């Protein structure tokens, strides 16, 4: 049965590698191969204290295990699911073994297998016998992480539809984002500490070796010392653990589909009839606030920016740097824009109520006010608290000139994007258990991240001018400028969204119902979406990690190489390489804009094209 499921999976993967999905799969494979190569490279370098190498490799293997543990939250459900075979008379354990065999066919499994070759190279440094012991341990380690991923996904599905599960989802997703973009800070902290010479503490070493992902290292080290009892114990333990996970997974496969969690409101409480939240707009605000509180998907949408902002500004504390602490509030306000950029898609076809009642203006303004009520208090509180904690008094006017524009302009951008760039997803009552299996808004989120930063430029420019001219009153003038920008952007973009919703609301409803736009995508557009996905990935890498960050490091005298190409070239070439990377990233983003414009122009129906004939069946249905 395993061979049949493997062929089915390969066929599904082959037919699904189209458009942006194919681009992201290619980019993910490239990044995964680079990570696997870095893992193997770690076992080949010479460090002052060779005993630390095992602990460092154990840390890396823990990160690989966490990647498999959290991976389903990032990539959604598996290609083949047990529900697909629920009507077939197949025993659960036989189905579990077949699905396990199919799970080993994929890019992520191949990349992880390559990364676990590091265990063999680590053993080869100690001799032939440890290298031979490392081979079966690497295989068991691979089976363990695959099974752990499947079991964790099944257990997560039991709680994901609740508010607590949504909070956990948001925390894990934000952690993945922070580690992906800023994990190099941990490497910097290790490089600047004395760990490479003195080693980890005994407690830390014991804890790392007790994690199952490190049992292969324990067996290899024991083989190097000739302690064969300690070689056998981790191998038997890992094999038994894999068998237990397989048993648990087979039991999970037989569970019936669980009912969706119902989150009830306050029974018997009379609705607000007047006051600040009275009227049509007030009713939408109350509805939206309840949705932000009760809907697991909205809860995840609100939690991710909070934990992302906290993780981003707190991670530099690993090497005792407080420079990012004042920017916790602006970071939250900025990332909230990217997180809440598809509100109408989250509500699904319920938009018909707004269209039928003609309350488009109240709906748009109510959503904007609810967004501000959810994110503004916490953004302001983080700005004040973390700026005070940092001790950087110079940061007060800079932060004050940033937050109002990001909050006000963000309220306009999220509603503008939700209308003009809506991405259809599962309807609210048809959502899968995983709240992250929703519409793919990766492209919209990246665009809004950079567009959102532009909102803060006028206020920051005023502060910069005041600092240069040594005029304190002008420095603090950035606050009213930022507030004005926020009000204008929020009102203007909201007005544009109202106009679009009134004129094209029926087309939006069609898109939400069918999952596709009214105009069929052409073959050229599909090809362009693949190229567009590659441009998104490499443009972001060239612009920020290989451009802006190393340029700032060079200009400020920070000597951190990490994976920044400009830091490895001769000093006189550092700035030119960083500038070229920035220009290349901007060029790729410009190409994305051109592709979108060309696709939209190609999708517009010709004025001279004859109308499509209407058949008798369509007339009868009308």
PDB file of N, CA and C in Angstrom, residues 160-162 166 291-292 294-303 339 342 345-347 426 428 431 434-439:
ATOM      1  N   UNK A 160      -7.083  23.403  18.177  1.00  0.00           N
ATOM      2  CA  UNK A 160      -6.830  24.586  17.358  1.00  0.00           C
ATOM      3  C   UNK A 160      -8.069  25.434  17.138  1.00  0.00           C
ATOM      4  N   UNK A 161      -9.262  24.826  17.235  1.00  0.00           N
ATOM      5  CA  UNK A 161     -10.480  25.576  16.959  1.00  0.00           C
ATOM      6  C   UNK A 161     -10.954  26.380  18.154  1.00  0.00           C
ATOM      7  N   UNK A 162     -10.258  26.296  19.270  1.00  0.00           N
ATOM      8  CA  UNK A 162     -10.636  27.066  20.455  1.00  0.00           C
ATOM      9  C   UNK A 162      -9.795  28.323  20.539  1.00  0.00           C
ATOM     10  N   UNK A 166      -5.948  28.938  19.386  1.00  0.00           N
ATOM     11  CA  UNK A 166      -5.587  30.037  18.491  1.00  0.00           C
ATOM     12  C   UNK A 166      -4.425  30.852  19.060  1.00  0.00           C
ATOM     13  N   UNK A 291     -16.050  39.538  17.208  1.00  0.00           N
ATOM     14  CA  UNK A 291     -15.376  38.630  16.283  1.00  0.00           C
ATOM     15  C   UNK A 291     -13.893  38.503  16.608  1.00  0.00           C
ATOM     16  N   UNK A 292     -13.249  39.628  16.911  1.00  0.00           N
ATOM     17  CA  UNK A 292     -11.841  39.594  17.293  1.00  0.00           C
ATOM     18  C   UNK A 292     -11.641  38.744  18.552  1.00  0.00           C
ATOM     19  N   UNK A 294     -13.910  36.196  19.721  1.00  0.00           N
ATOM     20  CA  UNK A 294     -14.449  34.837  19.672  1.00  0.00           C
ATOM     21  C   UNK A 294     -13.900  33.993  18.541  1.00  0.00           C
ATOM     22  N   UNK A 295     -13.637  34.585  17.386  1.00  0.00           N
ATOM     23  CA  UNK A 295     -13.223  33.810  16.220  1.00  0.00           C
ATOM     24  C   UNK A 295     -11.763  33.384  16.385  1.00  0.00           C
ATOM     25  N   UNK A 296     -11.463  32.071  16.362  1.00  0.00           N
ATOM     26  CA  UNK A 296     -10.065  31.631  16.514  1.00  0.00           C
ATOM     27  C   UNK A 296      -9.137  32.211  15.454  1.00  0.00           C
ATOM     28  N   UNK A 297      -9.619  32.358  14.217  1.00  0.00           N
ATOM     29  CA  UNK A 297      -8.770  32.918  13.179  1.00  0.00           C
ATOM     30  C   UNK A 297      -8.434  34.373  13.471  1.00  0.00           C
ATOM     31  N   UNK A 298      -9.418  35.134  13.924  1.00  0.00           N
ATOM     32  CA  UNK A 298      -9.136  36.533  14.297  1.00  0.00           C
ATOM     33  C   UNK A 298      -8.209  36.591  15.517  1.00  0.00           C
ATOM     34  N   UNK A 299      -8.390  35.663  16.451  1.00  0.00           N
ATOM     35  CA  UNK A 299      -7.506  35.637  17.619  1.00  0.00           C
ATOM     36  C   UNK A 299      -6.061  35.425  17.187  1.00  0.00           C
ATOM     37  N   UNK A 300      -5.856  34.483  16.259  1.00  0.00           N
ATOM     38  CA  UNK A 300      -4.507  34.270  15.739  1.00  0.00           C
ATOM     39  C   UNK A 300      -3.995  35.517  15.030  1.00  0.00           C
ATOM     40  N   UNK A 301      -4.867  36.173  14.276  1.00  0.00           N
ATOM     41  CA  UNK A 301      -4.494  37.396  13.570  1.00  0.00           C
ATOM     42  C   UNK A 301      -4.029  38.477  14.532  1.00  0.00           C
ATOM     43  N   UNK A 302      -4.638  38.544  15.712  1.00  0.00           N
ATOM     44  CA  UNK A 302      -4.253  39.556  16.698  1.00  0.00           C
ATOM     45  C   UNK A 302      -3.030  39.155  17.502  1.00  0.00           C
ATOM     46  N   UNK A 303      -2.854  37.850  17.741  1.00  0.00           N
ATOM     47  CA  UNK A 303      -1.766  37.389  18.598  1.00  0.00           C
ATOM     48  C   UNK A 303      -0.418  37.431  17.887  1.00  0.00           C
ATOM     49  N   UNK A 339      -0.897  41.483   9.148  1.00  0.00           N
ATOM     50  CA  UNK A 339      -1.658  40.347   9.680  1.00  0.00           C
ATOM     51  C   UNK A 339      -3.149  40.466   9.381  1.00  0.00           C
ATOM     52  N   UNK A 342      -6.771  40.947   5.238  1.00  0.00           N
ATOM     53  CA  UNK A 342      -7.731  40.182   4.430  1.00  0.00           C
ATOM     54  C   UNK A 342      -9.010  39.935   5.227  1.00  0.00           C
ATOM     55  N   UNK A 345     -12.253  38.429   3.487  1.00  0.00           N
ATOM     56  CA  UNK A 345     -12.108  37.021   3.155  1.00  0.00           C
ATOM     57  C   UNK A 345     -12.309  36.142   4.382  1.00  0.00           C
ATOM     58  N   UNK A 346     -11.872  36.617   5.553  1.00  0.00           N
ATOM     59  CA  UNK A 346     -12.071  35.841   6.774  1.00  0.00           C
ATOM     60  C   UNK A 346     -13.551  35.674   7.096  1.00  0.00           C
ATOM     61  N   UNK A 347     -14.356  36.677   6.777  1.00  0.00           N
ATOM     62  CA  UNK A 347     -15.797  36.585   7.030  1.00  0.00           C
ATOM     63  C   UNK A 347     -16.529  35.796   5.959  1.00  0.00           C
ATOM     64  N   UNK A 426     -11.219  29.607   2.682  1.00  0.00           N
ATOM     65  CA  UNK A 426     -12.362  28.807   3.140  1.00  0.00           C
ATOM     66  C   UNK A 426     -13.406  29.674   3.827  1.00  0.00           C
ATOM     67  N   UNK A 428     -16.265  30.781   6.459  1.00  0.00           N
ATOM     68  CA  UNK A 428     -16.128  30.706   7.912  1.00  0.00           C
ATOM     69  C   UNK A 428     -16.617  29.372   8.473  1.00  0.00           C
ATOM     70  N   UNK A 431     -14.082  26.129   7.519  1.00  0.00           N
ATOM     71  CA  UNK A 431     -12.656  26.172   7.802  1.00  0.00           C
ATOM     72  C   UNK A 431     -12.165  24.835   8.336  1.00  0.00           C
ATOM     73  N   UNK A 434      -7.056  23.557  11.413  1.00  0.00           N
ATOM     74  CA  UNK A 434      -5.893  24.413  11.565  1.00  0.00           C
ATOM     75  C   UNK A 434      -6.240  25.831  11.158  1.00  0.00           C
ATOM     76  N   UNK A 435      -6.209  26.795  12.094  1.00  0.00           N
ATOM     77  CA  UNK A 435      -6.574  28.164  11.735  1.00  0.00           C
ATOM     78  C   UNK A 435      -5.605  28.829  10.785  1.00  0.00           C
ATOM     79  N   UNK A 436      -4.411  28.240  10.590  1.00  0.00           N
ATOM     80  CA  UNK A 436      -3.468  28.822   9.649  1.00  0.00           C
ATOM     81  C   UNK A 436      -3.711  28.353   8.215  1.00  0.00           C
ATOM     82  N   UNK A 437      -4.615  27.398   8.029  1.00  0.00           N
ATOM     83  CA  UNK A 437      -4.970  26.973   6.677  1.00  0.00           C
ATOM     84  C   UNK A 437      -6.039  27.928   6.151  1.00  0.00           C
ATOM     85  N   UNK A 438      -5.585  29.056   5.706  1.00  0.00           N
ATOM     86  CA  UNK A 438      -6.484  30.108   5.255  1.00  0.00           C
ATOM     87  C   UNK A 438      -5.967  30.626   3.925  1.00  0.00           C
ATOM     88  N   UNK A 439      -6.501  31.747   3.494  1.00  0.00           N
ATOM     89  CA  UNK A 439      -6.056  32.325   2.231  1.00  0.00           C
ATOM     90  C   UNK A 439      -4.574  32.698   2.310  1.00  0.00           C
TER      91      UNK A 439
END
